[in-house]
XYZ file of C-alpha atoms in Angstrom:
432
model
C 0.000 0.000 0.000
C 2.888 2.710 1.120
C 4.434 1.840 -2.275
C 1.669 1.918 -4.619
C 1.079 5.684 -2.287
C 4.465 6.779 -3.596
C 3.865 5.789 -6.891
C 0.428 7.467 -7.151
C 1.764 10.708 -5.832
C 4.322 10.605 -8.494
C 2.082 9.977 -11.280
C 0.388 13.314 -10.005
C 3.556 15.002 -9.878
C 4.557 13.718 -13.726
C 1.209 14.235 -15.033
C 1.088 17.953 -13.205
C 4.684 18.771 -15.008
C 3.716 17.314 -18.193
C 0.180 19.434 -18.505
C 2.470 22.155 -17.778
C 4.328 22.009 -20.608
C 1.635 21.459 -22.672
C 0.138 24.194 -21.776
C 3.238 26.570 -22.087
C 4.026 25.231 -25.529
C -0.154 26.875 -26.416
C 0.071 29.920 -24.929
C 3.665 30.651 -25.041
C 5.824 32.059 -28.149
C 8.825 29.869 -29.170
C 11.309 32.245 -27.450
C 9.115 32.290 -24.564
C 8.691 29.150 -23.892
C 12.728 28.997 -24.141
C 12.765 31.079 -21.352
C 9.965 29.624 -19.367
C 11.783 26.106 -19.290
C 15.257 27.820 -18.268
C 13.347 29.161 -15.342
C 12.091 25.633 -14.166
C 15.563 23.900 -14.706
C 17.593 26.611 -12.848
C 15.043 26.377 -9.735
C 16.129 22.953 -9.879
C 19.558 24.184 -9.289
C 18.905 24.152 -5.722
C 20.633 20.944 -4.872
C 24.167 23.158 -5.094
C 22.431 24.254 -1.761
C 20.755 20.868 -0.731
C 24.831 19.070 -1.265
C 23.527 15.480 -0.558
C 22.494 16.883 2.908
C 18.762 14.644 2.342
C 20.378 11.687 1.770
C 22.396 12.128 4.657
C 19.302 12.762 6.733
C 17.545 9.992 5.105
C 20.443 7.427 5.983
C 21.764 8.702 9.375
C 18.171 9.120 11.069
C 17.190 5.859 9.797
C 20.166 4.480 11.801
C 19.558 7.097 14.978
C 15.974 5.441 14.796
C 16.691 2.114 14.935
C 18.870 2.396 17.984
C 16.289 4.249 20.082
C 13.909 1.669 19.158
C 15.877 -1.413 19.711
C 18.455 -0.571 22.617
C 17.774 -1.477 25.446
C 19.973 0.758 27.748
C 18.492 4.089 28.667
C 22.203 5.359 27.811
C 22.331 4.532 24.413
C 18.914 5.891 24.323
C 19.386 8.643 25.146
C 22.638 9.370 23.163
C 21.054 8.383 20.223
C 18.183 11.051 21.224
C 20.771 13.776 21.242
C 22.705 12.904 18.136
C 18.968 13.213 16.421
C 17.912 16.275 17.289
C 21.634 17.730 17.065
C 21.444 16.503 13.726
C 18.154 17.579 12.925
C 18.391 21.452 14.393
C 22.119 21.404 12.464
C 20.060 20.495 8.956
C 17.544 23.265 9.460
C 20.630 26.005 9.759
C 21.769 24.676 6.856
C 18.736 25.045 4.468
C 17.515 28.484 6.305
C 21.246 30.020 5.786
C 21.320 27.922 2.251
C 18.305 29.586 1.051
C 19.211 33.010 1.098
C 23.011 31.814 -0.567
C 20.713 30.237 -3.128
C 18.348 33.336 -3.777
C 21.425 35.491 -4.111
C 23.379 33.074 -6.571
C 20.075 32.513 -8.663
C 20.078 36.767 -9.220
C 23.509 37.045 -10.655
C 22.783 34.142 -12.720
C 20.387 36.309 -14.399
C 21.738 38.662 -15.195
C 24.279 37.593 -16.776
C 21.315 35.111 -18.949
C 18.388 37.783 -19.282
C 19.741 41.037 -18.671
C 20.188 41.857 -22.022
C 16.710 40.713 -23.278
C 15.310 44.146 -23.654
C 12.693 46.140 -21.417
C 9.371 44.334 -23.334
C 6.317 42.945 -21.295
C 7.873 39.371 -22.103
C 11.530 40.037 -21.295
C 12.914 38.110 -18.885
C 14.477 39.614 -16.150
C 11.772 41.087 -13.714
C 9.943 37.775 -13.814
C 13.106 35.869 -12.801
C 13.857 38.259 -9.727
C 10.770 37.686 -8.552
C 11.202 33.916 -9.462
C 14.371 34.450 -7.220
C 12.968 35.254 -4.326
C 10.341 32.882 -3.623
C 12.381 30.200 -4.279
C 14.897 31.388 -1.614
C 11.497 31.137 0.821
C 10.909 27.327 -0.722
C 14.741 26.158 -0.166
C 15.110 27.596 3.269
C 11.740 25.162 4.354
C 12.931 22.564 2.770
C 14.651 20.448 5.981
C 11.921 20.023 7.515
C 10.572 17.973 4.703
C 13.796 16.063 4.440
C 13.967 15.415 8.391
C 9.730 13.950 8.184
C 11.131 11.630 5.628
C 14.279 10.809 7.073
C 12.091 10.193 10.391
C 9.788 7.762 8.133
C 7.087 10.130 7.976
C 7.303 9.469 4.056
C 3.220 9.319 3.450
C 2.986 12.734 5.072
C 5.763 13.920 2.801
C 4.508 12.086 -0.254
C 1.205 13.540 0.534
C 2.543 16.767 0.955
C 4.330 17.042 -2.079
C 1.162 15.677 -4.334
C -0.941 18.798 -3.024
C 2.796 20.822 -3.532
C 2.569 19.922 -6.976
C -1.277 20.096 -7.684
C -1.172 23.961 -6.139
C 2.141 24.662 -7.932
C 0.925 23.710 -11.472
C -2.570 24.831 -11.006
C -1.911 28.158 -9.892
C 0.962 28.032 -13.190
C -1.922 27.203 -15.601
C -4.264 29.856 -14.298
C -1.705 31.895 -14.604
C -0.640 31.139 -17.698
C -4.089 31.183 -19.247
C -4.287 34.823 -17.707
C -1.894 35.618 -20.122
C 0.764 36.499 -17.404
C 3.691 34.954 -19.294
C 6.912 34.305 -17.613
C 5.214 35.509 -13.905
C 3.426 32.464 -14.182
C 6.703 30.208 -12.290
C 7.044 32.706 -9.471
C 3.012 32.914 -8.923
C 2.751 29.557 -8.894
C 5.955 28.376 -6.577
C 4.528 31.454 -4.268
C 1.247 30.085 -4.031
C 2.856 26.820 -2.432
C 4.449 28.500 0.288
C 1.178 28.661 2.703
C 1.227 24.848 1.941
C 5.056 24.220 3.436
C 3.777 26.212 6.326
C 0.818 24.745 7.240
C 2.593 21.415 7.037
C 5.452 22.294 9.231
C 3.563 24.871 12.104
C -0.106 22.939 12.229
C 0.417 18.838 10.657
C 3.580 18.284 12.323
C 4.312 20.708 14.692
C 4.465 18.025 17.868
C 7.546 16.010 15.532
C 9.176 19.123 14.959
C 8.790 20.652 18.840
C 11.736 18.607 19.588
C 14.216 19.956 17.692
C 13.750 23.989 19.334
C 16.267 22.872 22.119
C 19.311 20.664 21.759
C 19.625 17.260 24.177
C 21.959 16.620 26.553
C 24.399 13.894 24.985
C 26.606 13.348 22.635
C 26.403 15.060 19.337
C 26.876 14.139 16.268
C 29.905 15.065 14.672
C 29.491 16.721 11.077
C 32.621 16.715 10.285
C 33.553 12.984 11.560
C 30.267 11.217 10.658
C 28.415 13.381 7.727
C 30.585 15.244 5.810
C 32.837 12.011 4.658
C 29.089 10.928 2.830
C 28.062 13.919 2.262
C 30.589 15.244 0.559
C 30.401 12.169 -2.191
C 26.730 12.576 -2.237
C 27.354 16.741 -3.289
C 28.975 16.161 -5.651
C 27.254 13.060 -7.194
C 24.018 15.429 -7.549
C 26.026 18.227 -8.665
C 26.974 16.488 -11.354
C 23.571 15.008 -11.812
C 22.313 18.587 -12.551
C 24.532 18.751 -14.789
C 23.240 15.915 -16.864
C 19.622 16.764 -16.217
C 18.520 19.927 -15.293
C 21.401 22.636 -16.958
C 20.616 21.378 -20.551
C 18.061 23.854 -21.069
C 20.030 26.772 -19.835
C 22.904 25.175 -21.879
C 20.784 25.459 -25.203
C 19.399 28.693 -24.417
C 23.232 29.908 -24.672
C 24.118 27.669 -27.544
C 21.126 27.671 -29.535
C 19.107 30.467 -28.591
C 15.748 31.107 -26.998
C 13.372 28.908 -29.589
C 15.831 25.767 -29.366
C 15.933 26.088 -25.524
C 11.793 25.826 -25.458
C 11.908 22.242 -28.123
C 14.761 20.820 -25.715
C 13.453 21.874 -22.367
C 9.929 20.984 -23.141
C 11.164 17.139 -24.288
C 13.567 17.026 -21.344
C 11.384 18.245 -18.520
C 8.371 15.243 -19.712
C 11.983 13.183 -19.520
C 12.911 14.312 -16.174
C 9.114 13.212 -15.203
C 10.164 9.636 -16.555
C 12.733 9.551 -14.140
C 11.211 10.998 -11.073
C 8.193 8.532 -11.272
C 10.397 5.500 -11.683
C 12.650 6.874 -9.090
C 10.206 7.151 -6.752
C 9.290 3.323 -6.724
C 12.952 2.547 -4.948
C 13.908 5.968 -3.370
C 10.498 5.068 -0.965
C 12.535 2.261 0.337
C 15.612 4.155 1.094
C 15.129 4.164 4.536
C 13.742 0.975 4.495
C 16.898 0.174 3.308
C 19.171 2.206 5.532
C 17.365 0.019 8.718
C 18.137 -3.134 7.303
C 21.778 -2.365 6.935
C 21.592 -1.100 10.259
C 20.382 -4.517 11.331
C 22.140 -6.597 8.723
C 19.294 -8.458 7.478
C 21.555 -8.328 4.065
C 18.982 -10.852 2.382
C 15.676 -8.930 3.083
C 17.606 -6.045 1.453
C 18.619 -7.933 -1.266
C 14.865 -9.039 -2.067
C 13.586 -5.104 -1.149
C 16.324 -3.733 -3.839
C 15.418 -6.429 -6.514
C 11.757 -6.159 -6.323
C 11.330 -2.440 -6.354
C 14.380 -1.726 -8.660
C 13.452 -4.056 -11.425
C 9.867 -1.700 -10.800
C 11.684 1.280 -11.558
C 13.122 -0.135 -15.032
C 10.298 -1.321 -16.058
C 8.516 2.057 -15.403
C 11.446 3.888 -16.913
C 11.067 1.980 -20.277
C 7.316 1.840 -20.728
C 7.396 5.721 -19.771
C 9.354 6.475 -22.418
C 7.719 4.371 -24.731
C 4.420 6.072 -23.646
C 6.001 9.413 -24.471
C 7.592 7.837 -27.666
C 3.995 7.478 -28.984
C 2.335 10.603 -28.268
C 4.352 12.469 -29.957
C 4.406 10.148 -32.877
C 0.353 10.673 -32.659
C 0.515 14.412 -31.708
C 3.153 14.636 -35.403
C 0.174 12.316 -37.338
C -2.535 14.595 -36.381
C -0.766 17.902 -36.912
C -1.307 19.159 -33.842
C 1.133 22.665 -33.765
C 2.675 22.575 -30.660
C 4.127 19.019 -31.787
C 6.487 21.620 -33.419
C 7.274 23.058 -29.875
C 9.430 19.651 -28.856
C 12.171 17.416 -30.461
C 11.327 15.569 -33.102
C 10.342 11.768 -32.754
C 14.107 10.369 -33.541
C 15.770 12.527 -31.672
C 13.781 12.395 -28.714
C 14.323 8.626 -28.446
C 17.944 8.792 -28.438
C 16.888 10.708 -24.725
C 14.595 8.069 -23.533
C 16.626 4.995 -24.433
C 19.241 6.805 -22.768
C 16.734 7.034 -19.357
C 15.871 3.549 -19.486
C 19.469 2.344 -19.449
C 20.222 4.878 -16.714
C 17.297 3.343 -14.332
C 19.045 -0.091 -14.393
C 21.882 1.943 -12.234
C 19.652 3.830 -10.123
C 18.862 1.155 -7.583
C 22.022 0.082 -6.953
C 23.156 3.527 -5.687
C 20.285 4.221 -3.530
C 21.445 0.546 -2.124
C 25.379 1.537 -1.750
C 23.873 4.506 0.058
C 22.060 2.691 2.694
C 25.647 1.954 3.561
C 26.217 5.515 4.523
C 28.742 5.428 1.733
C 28.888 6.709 -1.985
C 31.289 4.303 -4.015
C 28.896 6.084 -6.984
C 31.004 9.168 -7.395
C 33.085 8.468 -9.787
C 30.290 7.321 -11.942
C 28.650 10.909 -11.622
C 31.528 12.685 -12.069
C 32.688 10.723 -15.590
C 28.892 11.021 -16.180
C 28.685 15.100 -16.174
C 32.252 15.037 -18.333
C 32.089 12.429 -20.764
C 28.511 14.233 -21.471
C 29.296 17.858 -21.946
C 32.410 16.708 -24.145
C 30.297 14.815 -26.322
C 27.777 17.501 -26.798
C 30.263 20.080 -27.626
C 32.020 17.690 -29.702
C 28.906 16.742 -31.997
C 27.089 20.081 -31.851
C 29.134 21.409 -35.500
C 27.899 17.792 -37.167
C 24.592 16.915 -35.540
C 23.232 20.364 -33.877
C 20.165 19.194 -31.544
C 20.730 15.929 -31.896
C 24.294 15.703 -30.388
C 22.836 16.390 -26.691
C 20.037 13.554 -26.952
C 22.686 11.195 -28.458
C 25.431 12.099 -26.384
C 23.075 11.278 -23.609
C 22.390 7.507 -24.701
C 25.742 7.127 -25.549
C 27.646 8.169 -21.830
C 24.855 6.004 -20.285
C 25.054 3.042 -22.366
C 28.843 2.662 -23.062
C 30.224 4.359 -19.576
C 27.461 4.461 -16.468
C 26.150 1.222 -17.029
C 29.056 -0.605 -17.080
C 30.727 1.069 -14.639
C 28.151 1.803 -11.994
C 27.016 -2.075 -12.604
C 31.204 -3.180 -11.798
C 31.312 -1.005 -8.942
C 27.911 -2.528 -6.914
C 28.837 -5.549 -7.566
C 32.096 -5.228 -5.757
C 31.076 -2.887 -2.846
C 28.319 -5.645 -2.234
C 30.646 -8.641 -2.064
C 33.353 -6.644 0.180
C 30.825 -5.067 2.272
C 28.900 -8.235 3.013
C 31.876 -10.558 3.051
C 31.798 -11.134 6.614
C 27.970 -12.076 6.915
């Protein structure tokens, strides 16, 4: 039931993005909707202020749990009490401080993309400051979010971000409708911010009550026990962006405005794919994380197979699904076919996401370790990637960023990701 939750709350949050884009690609003009999409991938941008710090909450409160549930000395109880809410007041600092860093960061990055983009009702540049700042509100609530989840209060969260996502993109396509244009991204992320409070002040205000004061004990050490995963886990994401989210802004510079709205409206119904079949084994993380804290190695092994192979199979058919659409929308003649990549080149992107799924469960399972062997992986990833795009962009144009894609994933993640699991797995488990 918790699973098929996750996976319904997804399909809300993929079918919410992909109306979205739908709907831009209507009422939008082509260099619009170029900009419109290099909004929504640079708000993604906020995991340069996240820097693995969920996963770490994910993993090391799953681990803080199980102690305080199974010890039996009052002691060990206790210190495990202390190291929680040390951890959990030190994550909140974080994102509050990291907000207003990522507010800042997201202005200059503007103006150096929109400031020369004229003084027009359409232009740019006023719409993104005002973009800026409510998503410096959004990123500094974000721990709390991370801390219910890392706490196992993932059906509150999953609920939470299903009525996040039905406000965000409903407000966005009244707003859009209203003919209000670029404004539409910062009315709509502003109109979720009541939501994040409510959550956090009225739905779990007794979970959260605990973290005002720190607890006698012994703290956790950041820079001992966190930052050694985190660190891995920064720059694993980092890179990730890099590969998902920065293409848009990438052909916005390369290609212009008009080729930014074909490639960021394909890629954000791809990065929907992903999140949805993500979701299926990211549900179990902490799960996970428990069961390595127990070392019941085999009931991980079945958890990690059953919902993984899940998340391949909903990688492939969702790309397929998308595959076919536009092959119908293209039949029909519907105009804003025009408005994404056409049918071949678009596949290149989705063959690439199914291959890449077959990895993703094994690093949310390395992970449960408290450890991130994957790094390497991300970081040839990001490189291999942007070298192939530049390289192909003089013979194949478009086309060398959906192919470069399938290629790095096929003939360099798979591979290696699939070498390194299997070795962490038979090292770490050697002794059991």
């Amino acid at each position: 039931m918790d699973a098929l939750f996750s996976f319904s709350s997804k399909v809300v949050l993929y079918a919410g993005a992909f109306c979205t884009s739908i709907f831009a690609a209507l009422v939008l003009e082509p260099e619009q909707q170029g900009y419109f999409f290099t909004f929504l991938s640079l708000a993604a941008a906020y995991v340069f202020v996240e820097l693995g710090l969920s996963s770490a909450v994910i993993n090391f409160c799953g681990h803080e749990v199980v102690e305080i549930r199974k010890s039996v000395s009052v002691e060990r109880v206790q210190r495990a009490k202390a190291r929680l809410v040390g951890f959990g007041r030190l994550v909140i600092g974080w994102f509050m401080a990291g907000g207003v860093v990522f507010g800042v960061a997201l202005v200059g990055v503007g103006l150096v993309l929109f400031a020369g983009e004229g003084a027009s009702a359409s232009a740019p540049l006023l719409p993104w400051l005002a973009l800026c700042f409510v998503l410096m509100l959004d990123v500094a609530l974000l721990a709390f979010f991370f801390l219910m989840e890392g706490l196992n209060e993932v059906r509150t969260v999953y609920a939470y971000r299903t009525l996040k996502a039905l406000i965000l993109n409903g407000v966005m396509w009244l707003a859009l409708f209203q003919d209000y244009g670029l404004w539409a991204v910062s009315i709509g992320y502003a109109a979720t911010l009541p939501v994040s409070l409510y959550y956090i002040l009225v739905v779990k205000r007794d979970l959260f009550q605990q973290f005002k004061s720190p607890v006698a004990g012994s703290p956790i050490s950041w820079k001992k026990e966190v930052l050694p995963f985190q660190w891995r886990i920064a720059v694993s994401w980092m890179c990730g962006y890099v590969t998902s989210w920065s293409i848009t802004p990438l052909t916005l510079v390369m290609y212009g405005a008009e080729a930014a709205g074909r490639v960021g409206f394909t890629w954000s119904i791809a990065m929907g794919v992903i999140a949805i079949s993500n979701s299926v084994i990211l549900f179990k993380a902490p799960l996970m994380s428990q069961l390595v804290a127990e070392r019941n190695f085999a009931l991980l092994d079945r958890v990690a197979l059953t919902y993984g192979g899940a998340s391949v199979i909903l990688a492939a058919l969702g790309g397929s699904g998308v595959l076919a659409l536009t092959a119908i929308l293209n039949l029909f003649g519907f105009d804003f076919a025009e408005r994404m990549l056409s049918i071949e080149v678009a596949a290149y992107l989705f063959i690439g996401i199914a291959v890449l799924q077959v990895t993703q469960p094994m690093a949310v399972y390395l992970r449960a370790h408290k450890r991130e062997p994957f790094l390497v992986v991300s970081i040839g990833f990001s490189i291999l990637f942007i070298l192939l795009v530049v390289g192909l962009r003089g013979m194949m144009g478009l086309t060398s960023i959906t192919l470069a894609y399938l290629l790095t994933c096929l003939f360099f993640v798979l591979p290696v990701g699939s070498f390194i699991f299997f070795r962490c797995r038979r090292r770490w488990h050697a002794s059991v």
